[in-house]
DNA sequence: CATCCGACACTGC
DNA sequence: GCAGTGTCGGATG
């Protein structure tokens, strides 16, 4: 269940008559417990309560109190030994009138009327595993608002089938934005009189919804008509005339109004009942945008950027700089004045703005700085110098664009209330000012300069204080500072839609022949770089970490560097997290690209490092880009991908199945080979694959079980969308890619946990087939193994190759073939061979421990560690005659060698 | 023919 | 749900 569903269930529960016996179970059901779980609790099997209540292990201890005894009952719950023993997270006591609860971990308490439980459901969200971010917990109104609007939107679509069409959808979205504005306006005093809008609809419309549309149209009309000074507007009934002139923007266009049924009218009124005063334009906006999108509904803004992540972009982009200028100004009035001038000129542009939360946060933070300026100048703010027209956005979805415009207006009003005053804010708000410049469209196709025209500061503005000088161009013209930010969509090449591929082509074709492996998000970086070309600025986006790893680096970054940009700041990989119920599974980075001569900052977790330059691998050091190559740079063994079945599982049998088959059909024994992928390589396990030579095909097909598997493979490959699978459909007994020679080999897992200090590699005899989940060097001398499992090689792989999350991913073309190795003498090779053998022997001494067990950094046996130390020492002495002090030194040496070796090669060509 | 990646995908707690 | 850790095969070169 997501938070919206929980809110609905809890609100419903608190409105029903209180049933003392049922309450604990209904409560647990509202938080998404399954029927079966509740049945078991009810039967007493899993109910661990020792005070006659209901206690769910690891969760909550609930007791129903005698009337007026809630506080005492809560105390009993707290004192109960079972509460602690069963690790309850919450205790809750209620008598149906009053409710007391405590979150035991934090000691936070809740005390409210029972009927008010719905408004406090956020307190209990950890019960459903939704706990990480305080924002939702503290602002349940955002969820409730989303939930109510959700119902209204769906019902309106039901009542007005024609409004669902693509050309009418925009009008419905605009209509919803108007409704939200009205709800907000009636709760904040923008409209005179409490609940003016909702109560007008309530009293003026029939319960069956029949005339709701007419009433709303009348109200829209009024809000779009300027009243003659102080007088009534002619032709409007008094109930409509009570509504103020709001203005063009929101109410100008004639979008009509959908028809209402009894149900949709009721939902409209229920939405109006909420107190919209405290909604957060950032959180609410991102949740609400899912309302208009069937696919996203229920996901609740899975891709919405949390405020901490937005700050990761905005702070280093320009807010920290503003704050620093504020510090420098101290109480110097002139300097403070200049800073305020600067604030009034900055432009913030989010070309993937969604519901506008980057823009909203930027606006609020800028207002906070302005407030501090006024405080230090000892002046009262009467009108902010920061205008919403300084904020620009592009958004592809019409509803989100609509919400972005509205969210900015709400943010402006809330800031006016906070920094100027309640009454003044009300006086200022109507008629509505121009809001942000939000364009609905595809950011990769429309002209950014048209959306956010780079204007220069006028002479008049300059006289008022002049720009800070930081952004002066050489020619002396003074452009406004423009900061580009956002969180554009990510999509790897395999999952890009046809439209997205076409977008990619439109951007990359002029730069590259091979660009198709780039992530979709890289388009925004190129677009931003093109926009910044010839002027000063920085653009920073949240992105998937894969554009700064592996093969994508060599495709994307040379383009950006050539356009005159460098990495201005960056945050290294962090896990995507927001308060959506099901987070997107992705590891992110933040990268700012720009052309300002300022110190570069690299943020790693909570640490910041200042540097002269940041590499596209998000490390500090010389800017070197490693390109994949098909053969080794150094005289080391050839390495390939492992054997790829593309069999839908049909070639693979576990040990037990294979043995029972061979027991029944002994002639099939020679059709099997031991099969090793990443998992078997590291964690052991007993798997076999069918390895059928052409001249064994008759024997294989004759066996019913195996024959069946072969025909399954054929069917699967025919069905597949993949070319290689199709092409190999008529040889369904063979792997689609099979470098297996029958000789021995060294294999490295293609993925490995970043916890390990050494790559999981092993030596296999010819009767083992290594899968495409590992890279293999066939018939390779053992000293190659010594290199593969060295610290030196891991440092290289960790920097150069791609990652899965933040785990190592091994690649022969990127990591092995590019690895610089000095010329090895026969003695060197003999020594390394000896080291490799010692490592294998040390492992054997711990048979049958797996590599995963042996290489757990906490459990690694001392003899194995000693063998690796010896190996590292021997190898590193060959490089520099001593051991390296750390990985920084290792990488420095490797990059230096790489640069030398690749430029020499180029010269030779 | 050969490979790199996944707004990932499981598994186990 | 979350932490830990690597499947599988498509799309692309």
Tab-separated table of N, CA, C and O in Angstrom, chain A residues 583-673:
chain	number	residue	atom	x	y	z
A	583	UNK	N	10.493	3.310	-4.159
A	583	UNK	CA	11.557	4.113	-4.732
A	583	UNK	C	12.029	3.534	-6.057
A	583	UNK	O	12.019	2.338	-6.252
A	584	UNK	N	12.476	4.425	-6.924
A	584	UNK	CA	13.131	3.956	-8.133
A	584	UNK	C	14.442	3.294	-7.741
A	584	UNK	O	15.093	3.705	-6.801
A	585	UNK	N	14.816	2.238	-8.449
A	585	UNK	CA	16.040	1.524	-8.119
A	585	UNK	C	17.200	2.039	-8.931
A	585	UNK	O	17.510	1.486	-9.969
A	586	UNK	N	17.835	3.084	-8.467
A	586	UNK	CA	18.901	3.657	-9.268
A	586	UNK	C	19.899	4.351	-8.344
A	586	UNK	O	19.550	4.791	-7.260
A	587	UNK	N	21.129	4.397	-8.793
A	587	UNK	CA	22.166	5.085	-8.043
A	587	UNK	C	22.506	6.359	-8.795
A	587	UNK	O	22.728	6.328	-10.000
A	588	UNK	N	22.508	7.464	-8.073
A	588	UNK	CA	22.593	8.770	-8.725
A	588	UNK	C	23.888	9.497	-8.423
A	588	UNK	O	24.600	9.175	-7.482
A	589	UNK	N	24.129	10.493	-9.233
A	589	UNK	CA	25.181	11.453	-8.976
A	589	UNK	C	24.587	12.837	-9.252
A	589	UNK	O	23.506	12.933	-9.836
A	590	UNK	N	25.275	13.868	-8.825
A	590	UNK	CA	24.941	15.220	-9.272
A	590	UNK	C	26.178	15.736	-9.985
A	590	UNK	O	27.286	15.599	-9.461
A	591	UNK	N	26.018	16.273	-11.175
A	591	UNK	CA	27.165	16.848	-11.872
A	591	UNK	C	26.814	18.247	-12.330
A	591	UNK	O	25.776	18.468	-12.955
A	592	UNK	N	27.685	19.179	-12.011
A	592	UNK	CA	27.556	20.535	-12.525
A	592	UNK	C	28.616	20.765	-13.580
A	592	UNK	O	29.786	20.477	-13.350
A	593	UNK	N	28.216	21.243	-14.748
A	593	UNK	CA	29.197	21.569	-15.780
A	593	UNK	C	29.127	23.072	-16.032
A	593	UNK	O	28.041	23.656	-16.068
A	594	UNK	N	30.278	23.680	-16.184
A	594	UNK	CA	30.254	25.130	-16.368
A	594	UNK	C	31.572	25.650	-16.889
A	594	UNK	O	32.492	24.882	-17.161
A	595	UNK	N	31.646	26.956	-17.033
A	595	UNK	CA	32.862	27.569	-17.554
A	595	UNK	C	33.302	28.745	-16.692
A	595	UNK	O	33.937	29.672	-17.155
A	596	UNK	N	32.931	28.733	-15.428
A	596	UNK	CA	33.376	29.790	-14.515
A	596	UNK	C	34.741	29.398	-13.967
A	596	UNK	O	34.986	28.235	-13.699
A	597	UNK	N	35.610	30.393	-13.808
A	597	UNK	CA	36.889	30.060	-13.190
A	597	UNK	C	36.721	30.131	-11.690
A	597	UNK	O	36.949	31.167	-11.073
A	598	UNK	N	36.278	29.064	-11.142
A	598	UNK	CA	36.189	29.011	-9.685
A	598	UNK	C	36.638	27.634	-9.217
A	598	UNK	O	36.772	26.716	-10.028
A	599	UNK	N	36.844	27.526	-7.919
A	599	UNK	CA	37.318	26.277	-7.354
A	599	UNK	C	36.316	25.155	-7.602
A	599	UNK	O	35.115	25.356	-7.486
A	600	UNK	N	36.825	23.988	-7.952
A	600	UNK	CA	35.933	22.856	-8.177
A	600	UNK	C	35.714	22.111	-6.865
A	600	UNK	O	36.633	21.984	-6.065
A	601	UNK	N	34.499	21.623	-6.688
A	601	UNK	CA	34.192	20.927	-5.436
A	601	UNK	C	33.695	19.517	-5.730
A	601	UNK	O	32.821	19.312	-6.566
A	602	UNK	N	34.263	18.555	-5.014
A	602	UNK	CA	33.816	17.174	-5.148
A	602	UNK	C	33.242	16.711	-3.811
A	602	UNK	O	33.944	16.680	-2.800
A	603	UNK	N	31.952	16.383	-3.821
A	603	UNK	CA	31.268	15.942	-2.606
A	603	UNK	C	31.199	14.419	-2.597
A	603	UNK	O	30.671	13.818	-3.530
A	604	UNK	N	31.749	13.827	-1.549
A	604	UNK	CA	31.652	12.363	-1.415
A	604	UNK	C	30.985	12.083	-0.084
A	604	UNK	O	31.611	12.216	0.956
A	605	UNK	N	29.706	11.693	-0.118
A	605	UNK	CA	28.968	11.520	1.129
A	605	UNK	C	28.945	12.839	1.866
A	605	UNK	O	28.546	13.863	1.310
A	606	UNK	N	29.438	12.844	3.104
A	606	UNK	CA	29.402	14.095	3.873
A	606	UNK	C	30.701	14.884	3.726
A	606	UNK	O	30.856	15.934	4.341
A	607	UNK	N	31.619	14.374	2.927
A	607	UNK	CA	32.892	15.075	2.774
A	607	UNK	C	32.932	15.908	1.499
A	607	UNK	O	32.344	15.549	0.492
A	608	UNK	N	33.644	17.017	1.575
A	608	UNK	CA	33.831	17.863	0.395
A	608	UNK	C	35.321	18.043	0.178
A	608	UNK	O	36.063	18.278	1.132
A	609	UNK	N	35.744	17.951	-1.068
A	609	UNK	CA	37.138	18.246	-1.371
A	609	UNK	C	37.207	19.311	-2.449
A	609	UNK	O	36.479	19.253	-3.442
A	610	UNK	N	38.057	20.283	-2.238
A	610	UNK	CA	38.253	21.318	-3.245
A	610	UNK	C	39.410	20.892	-4.131
A	610	UNK	O	40.343	20.257	-3.665
A	611	UNK	N	39.319	21.217	-5.403
A	611	UNK	CA	40.367	20.780	-6.311
A	611	UNK	C	40.445	21.708	-7.497
A	611	UNK	O	39.558	22.524	-7.736
A	612	UNK	N	41.516	21.561	-8.245
A	612	UNK	CA	41.657	22.349	-9.470
A	612	UNK	C	40.856	21.734	-10.610
A	612	UNK	O	40.413	22.425	-11.512
A	613	UNK	N	40.709	20.410	-10.560
A	613	UNK	CA	39.955	19.758	-11.632
A	613	UNK	C	39.325	18.455	-11.163
A	613	UNK	O	39.847	17.778	-10.278
A	614	UNK	N	38.180	18.150	-11.747
A	614	UNK	CA	37.487	16.891	-11.438
A	614	UNK	C	37.400	16.100	-12.734
A	614	UNK	O	37.035	16.642	-13.782
A	615	UNK	N	37.729	14.817	-12.677
A	615	UNK	CA	37.691	13.992	-13.893
A	615	UNK	C	36.267	13.504	-14.147
A	615	UNK	O	35.434	13.504	-13.235
A	616	UNK	N	35.977	13.094	-15.376
A	616	UNK	CA	34.615	12.597	-15.650
A	616	UNK	C	34.315	11.281	-14.933
A	616	UNK	O	33.180	10.819	-14.983
A	617	UNK	N	35.314	10.683	-14.274
A	617	UNK	CA	35.023	9.522	-13.426
A	617	UNK	C	34.688	9.974	-12.009
A	617	UNK	O	34.583	9.170	-11.092
A	618	UNK	N	34.562	11.302	-11.854
A	618	UNK	CA	34.290	11.930	-10.562
A	618	UNK	C	35.365	11.589	-9.536
A	618	UNK	O	35.084	11.179	-8.406
A	619	UNK	N	36.603	11.752	-9.987
A	619	UNK	CA	37.734	11.647	-9.082
A	619	UNK	C	38.532	12.937	-9.248
A	619	UNK	O	38.308	13.689	-10.191
A	620	UNK	N	39.459	13.151	-8.321
A	620	UNK	CA	40.318	14.318	-8.444
A	620	UNK	C	41.612	13.882	-9.101
A	620	UNK	O	42.172	12.842	-8.747
A	621	UNK	N	42.041	14.625	-10.069
A	621	UNK	CA	43.293	14.256	-10.726
A	621	UNK	C	43.334	14.750	-12.154
A	621	UNK	O	42.513	15.568	-12.567
A	622	UNK	N	44.334	14.250	-12.882
A	622	UNK	CA	44.493	14.609	-14.287
A	622	UNK	C	43.287	14.113	-15.081
A	622	UNK	O	42.744	13.041	-14.803
A	623	UNK	N	42.912	14.900	-16.077
A	623	UNK	CA	41.769	14.484	-16.871
A	623	UNK	C	42.196	13.521	-17.970
A	623	UNK	O	42.727	13.940	-18.999
A	624	UNK	N	42.017	12.244	-17.728
A	624	UNK	CA	42.350	11.227	-18.723
A	624	UNK	C	41.090	10.417	-18.987
A	624	UNK	O	40.403	10.018	-18.049
A	625	UNK	N	40.787	10.204	-20.250
A	625	UNK	CA	39.626	9.382	-20.574
A	625	UNK	C	40.104	8.062	-21.161
A	625	UNK	O	40.919	8.045	-22.096
A	626	UNK	N	39.651	6.969	-20.605
A	626	UNK	CA	40.074	5.647	-21.064
A	626	UNK	C	39.043	5.112	-22.048
A	626	UNK	O	37.850	5.069	-21.738
A	627	UNK	N	39.515	4.732	-23.220
A	627	UNK	CA	38.608	4.205	-24.243
A	627	UNK	C	38.715	2.691	-24.304
A	627	UNK	O	39.798	2.143	-24.144
A	628	UNK	N	37.571	2.058	-24.589
A	628	UNK	CA	37.659	0.597	-24.652
A	628	UNK	C	38.435	0.178	-25.892
A	628	UNK	O	38.436	0.877	-26.918
A	629	UNK	N	39.104	-0.944	-25.783
A	629	UNK	CA	39.847	-1.457	-26.935
A	629	UNK	C	39.711	-2.959	-27.006
A	629	UNK	O	39.514	-3.620	-25.992
A	630	UNK	N	39.793	-3.467	-28.240
A	630	UNK	CA	39.473	-4.884	-28.438
A	630	UNK	C	40.648	-5.817	-28.165
A	630	UNK	O	40.464	-7.021	-28.062
A	631	UNK	N	41.858	-5.257	-28.081
A	631	UNK	CA	42.981	-6.123	-27.710
A	631	UNK	C	43.823	-5.403	-26.669
A	631	UNK	O	43.773	-4.178	-26.555
A	632	UNK	N	44.611	-6.165	-25.896
A	632	UNK	CA	45.340	-5.554	-24.781
A	632	UNK	C	46.405	-4.567	-25.231
A	632	UNK	O	47.046	-4.751	-26.255
A	633	UNK	N	46.529	-3.517	-24.425
A	633	UNK	CA	47.534	-2.487	-24.639
A	633	UNK	C	48.914	-3.040	-24.294
A	633	UNK	O	49.914	-2.684	-24.908
A	634	UNK	N	48.931	-3.912	-23.283
A	634	UNK	CA	50.185	-4.481	-22.787
A	634	UNK	C	50.271	-5.942	-23.222
A	634	UNK	O	49.252	-6.525	-23.589
A	635	UNK	N	51.451	-6.549	-23.160
A	635	UNK	CA	51.576	-7.960	-23.560
A	635	UNK	C	51.021	-8.886	-22.487
A	635	UNK	O	51.775	-9.531	-21.753
A	636	UNK	N	49.720	-8.920	-22.369
A	636	UNK	CA	49.065	-9.823	-21.423
A	636	UNK	C	48.106	-10.700	-22.208
A	636	UNK	O	47.871	-10.472	-23.396
A	637	UNK	N	47.508	-11.685	-21.508
A	637	UNK	CA	46.697	-12.681	-22.218
A	637	UNK	C	45.449	-12.056	-22.848
A	637	UNK	O	44.985	-10.996	-22.425
A	638	UNK	N	44.904	-12.745	-23.846
A	638	UNK	CA	43.646	-12.331	-24.439
A	638	UNK	C	42.503	-12.704	-23.492
A	638	UNK	O	42.499	-13.806	-22.930
A	639	UNK	N	41.567	-11.806	-23.327
A	639	UNK	CA	40.425	-12.111	-22.462
A	639	UNK	C	39.134	-11.860	-23.230
A	639	UNK	O	39.053	-10.926	-24.030
A	640	UNK	N	38.138	-12.717	-22.979
A	640	UNK	CA	36.867	-12.616	-23.717
A	640	UNK	C	35.677	-12.695	-22.766
A	640	UNK	O	35.812	-13.096	-21.614
A	641	UNK	N	34.528	-12.413	-23.324
A	641	UNK	CA	33.274	-12.711	-22.622
A	641	UNK	C	33.138	-14.211	-22.482
A	641	UNK	O	33.624	-14.955	-23.329
A	642	UNK	N	32.398	-14.633	-21.461
A	642	UNK	CA	32.132	-16.061	-21.302
A	642	UNK	C	31.057	-16.542	-22.267
A	642	UNK	O	30.571	-15.795	-23.121
A	643	UNK	N	30.681	-17.789	-22.113
A	643	UNK	CA	29.760	-18.453	-23.046
A	643	UNK	C	28.316	-18.102	-22.744
A	643	UNK	O	27.833	-18.247	-21.621
A	644	UNK	N	27.626	-17.644	-23.791
A	644	UNK	CA	26.282	-17.097	-23.594
A	644	UNK	C	25.208	-18.065	-24.081
A	644	UNK	O	25.118	-18.339	-25.275
A	645	UNK	N	24.379	-18.549	-23.182
A	645	UNK	CA	23.401	-19.562	-23.602
A	645	UNK	C	22.183	-19.000	-24.365
A	645	UNK	O	21.775	-19.578	-25.354
A	646	UNK	N	21.583	-17.883	-23.893
A	646	UNK	CA	20.306	-17.396	-24.432
A	646	UNK	C	19.331	-18.568	-24.606
A	646	UNK	O	18.917	-18.919	-25.709
A	647	UNK	N	19.000	-19.167	-23.495
A	647	UNK	CA	18.293	-20.462	-23.493
A	647	UNK	C	17.030	-20.443	-22.656
A	647	UNK	O	16.362	-21.469	-22.525
A	648	UNK	N	16.733	-19.286	-22.050
A	648	UNK	CA	15.588	-19.207	-21.149
A	648	UNK	C	15.668	-20.285	-20.061
A	648	UNK	O	14.653	-20.837	-19.644
A	649	UNK	N	16.880	-20.610	-19.670
A	649	UNK	CA	17.078	-21.566	-18.576
A	649	UNK	C	17.108	-23.027	-18.980
A	649	UNK	O	17.362	-23.903	-18.153
A	650	UNK	N	16.881	-23.315	-20.254
A	650	UNK	CA	16.720	-24.720	-20.645
A	650	UNK	C	18.019	-25.527	-20.671
A	650	UNK	O	17.981	-26.747	-20.541
A	651	UNK	N	19.143	-24.859	-20.854
A	651	UNK	CA	20.412	-25.588	-20.878
A	651	UNK	C	20.940	-25.898	-19.482
A	651	UNK	O	21.869	-26.667	-19.326
A	652	UNK	N	20.361	-25.246	-18.490
A	652	UNK	CA	20.978	-25.287	-17.168
A	652	UNK	C	20.220	-26.233	-16.228
A	652	UNK	O	18.993	-26.153	-16.110
A	653	UNK	N	20.978	-27.116	-15.554
A	653	UNK	CA	20.380	-28.012	-14.564
A	653	UNK	C	21.184	-27.924	-13.277
A	653	UNK	O	22.412	-27.767	-13.320
A	654	UNK	N	20.504	-28.017	-12.143
A	654	UNK	CA	21.307	-28.081	-10.922
A	654	UNK	C	21.814	-29.509	-10.751
A	654	UNK	O	21.366	-30.428	-11.432
A	655	UNK	N	22.767	-29.659	-9.833
A	655	UNK	CA	23.477	-30.931	-9.691
A	655	UNK	C	22.553	-32.122	-9.525
A	655	UNK	O	22.735	-33.171	-10.151
A	656	UNK	N	21.528	-31.943	-8.717
A	656	UNK	CA	20.625	-33.047	-8.415
A	656	UNK	C	19.865	-33.499	-9.666
A	656	UNK	O	19.798	-34.692	-9.972
A	657	UNK	N	19.310	-32.523	-10.392
A	657	UNK	CA	18.548	-32.856	-11.602
A	657	UNK	C	19.438	-33.532	-12.626
A	657	UNK	O	19.042	-34.500	-13.279
A	658	UNK	N	20.654	-33.002	-12.760
A	658	UNK	CA	21.578	-33.571	-13.743
A	658	UNK	C	21.902	-35.010	-13.370
A	658	UNK	O	21.865	-35.914	-14.217
A	659	UNK	N	22.188	-35.275	-12.096
A	659	UNK	CA	22.576	-36.628	-11.689
A	659	UNK	C	21.430	-37.606	-11.875
A	659	UNK	O	21.624	-38.731	-12.333
A	660	UNK	N	20.214	-37.167	-11.576
A	660	UNK	CA	19.104	-38.124	-11.716
A	660	UNK	C	18.840	-38.410	-13.195
A	660	UNK	O	18.492	-39.545	-13.552
A	661	UNK	N	19.063	-37.398	-14.038
A	661	UNK	CA	18.886	-37.636	-15.478
A	661	UNK	C	19.944	-38.619	-15.983
A	661	UNK	O	19.636	-39.569	-16.713
A	662	UNK	N	21.182	-38.423	-15.549
A	662	UNK	CA	22.270	-39.289	-16.001
A	662	UNK	C	22.085	-40.708	-15.461
A	662	UNK	O	22.400	-41.694	-16.132
A	663	UNK	N	21.535	-40.817	-14.250
A	663	UNK	CA	21.271	-42.140	-13.685
A	663	UNK	C	20.304	-42.897	-14.603
A	663	UNK	O	20.506	-44.061	-14.909
A	664	UNK	N	19.268	-42.206	-15.073
A	664	UNK	CA	18.295	-42.873	-15.944
A	664	UNK	C	18.836	-43.090	-17.348
A	664	UNK	O	18.512	-44.065	-18.008
A	665	UNK	N	19.634	-42.116	-17.822
A	665	UNK	CA	20.149	-42.219	-19.197
A	665	UNK	C	21.657	-42.024	-19.200
A	665	UNK	O	22.148	-40.920	-19.485
A	666	UNK	N	22.416	-43.063	-18.869
A	666	UNK	CA	23.872	-42.913	-18.723
A	666	UNK	C	24.544	-42.342	-19.968
A	666	UNK	O	25.581	-41.688	-19.859
A	667	UNK	N	23.942	-42.550	-21.140
A	667	UNK	CA	24.603	-42.068	-22.358
A	667	UNK	C	24.616	-40.541	-22.447
A	667	UNK	O	25.302	-39.963	-23.280
A	668	UNK	N	23.825	-39.873	-21.575
A	668	UNK	CA	23.780	-38.401	-21.642
A	668	UNK	C	24.912	-37.746	-20.848
A	668	UNK	O	25.075	-36.525	-20.901
A	669	UNK	N	25.654	-38.552	-20.100
A	669	UNK	CA	26.726	-37.997	-19.260
A	669	UNK	C	27.630	-37.050	-20.040
A	669	UNK	O	27.956	-35.963	-19.590
A	670	UNK	N	28.027	-37.457	-21.236
A	670	UNK	CA	29.014	-36.625	-21.955
A	670	UNK	C	28.405	-35.361	-22.579
A	670	UNK	O	29.110	-34.556	-23.167
A	671	UNK	N	27.082	-35.177	-22.429
A	671	UNK	CA	26.460	-33.952	-22.939
A	671	UNK	C	26.538	-32.813	-21.916
A	671	UNK	O	26.155	-31.686	-22.208
A	672	UNK	N	27.026	-33.131	-20.715
A	672	UNK	CA	27.031	-32.126	-19.654
A	672	UNK	C	28.426	-31.590	-19.339
A	672	UNK	O	29.421	-32.311	-19.449
A	673	UNK	N	28.461	-30.332	-18.980
A	673	UNK	CA	29.689	-29.726	-18.443
A	673	UNK	C	29.306	-28.980	-17.169
A	673	UNK	O	28.179	-28.480	-17.046
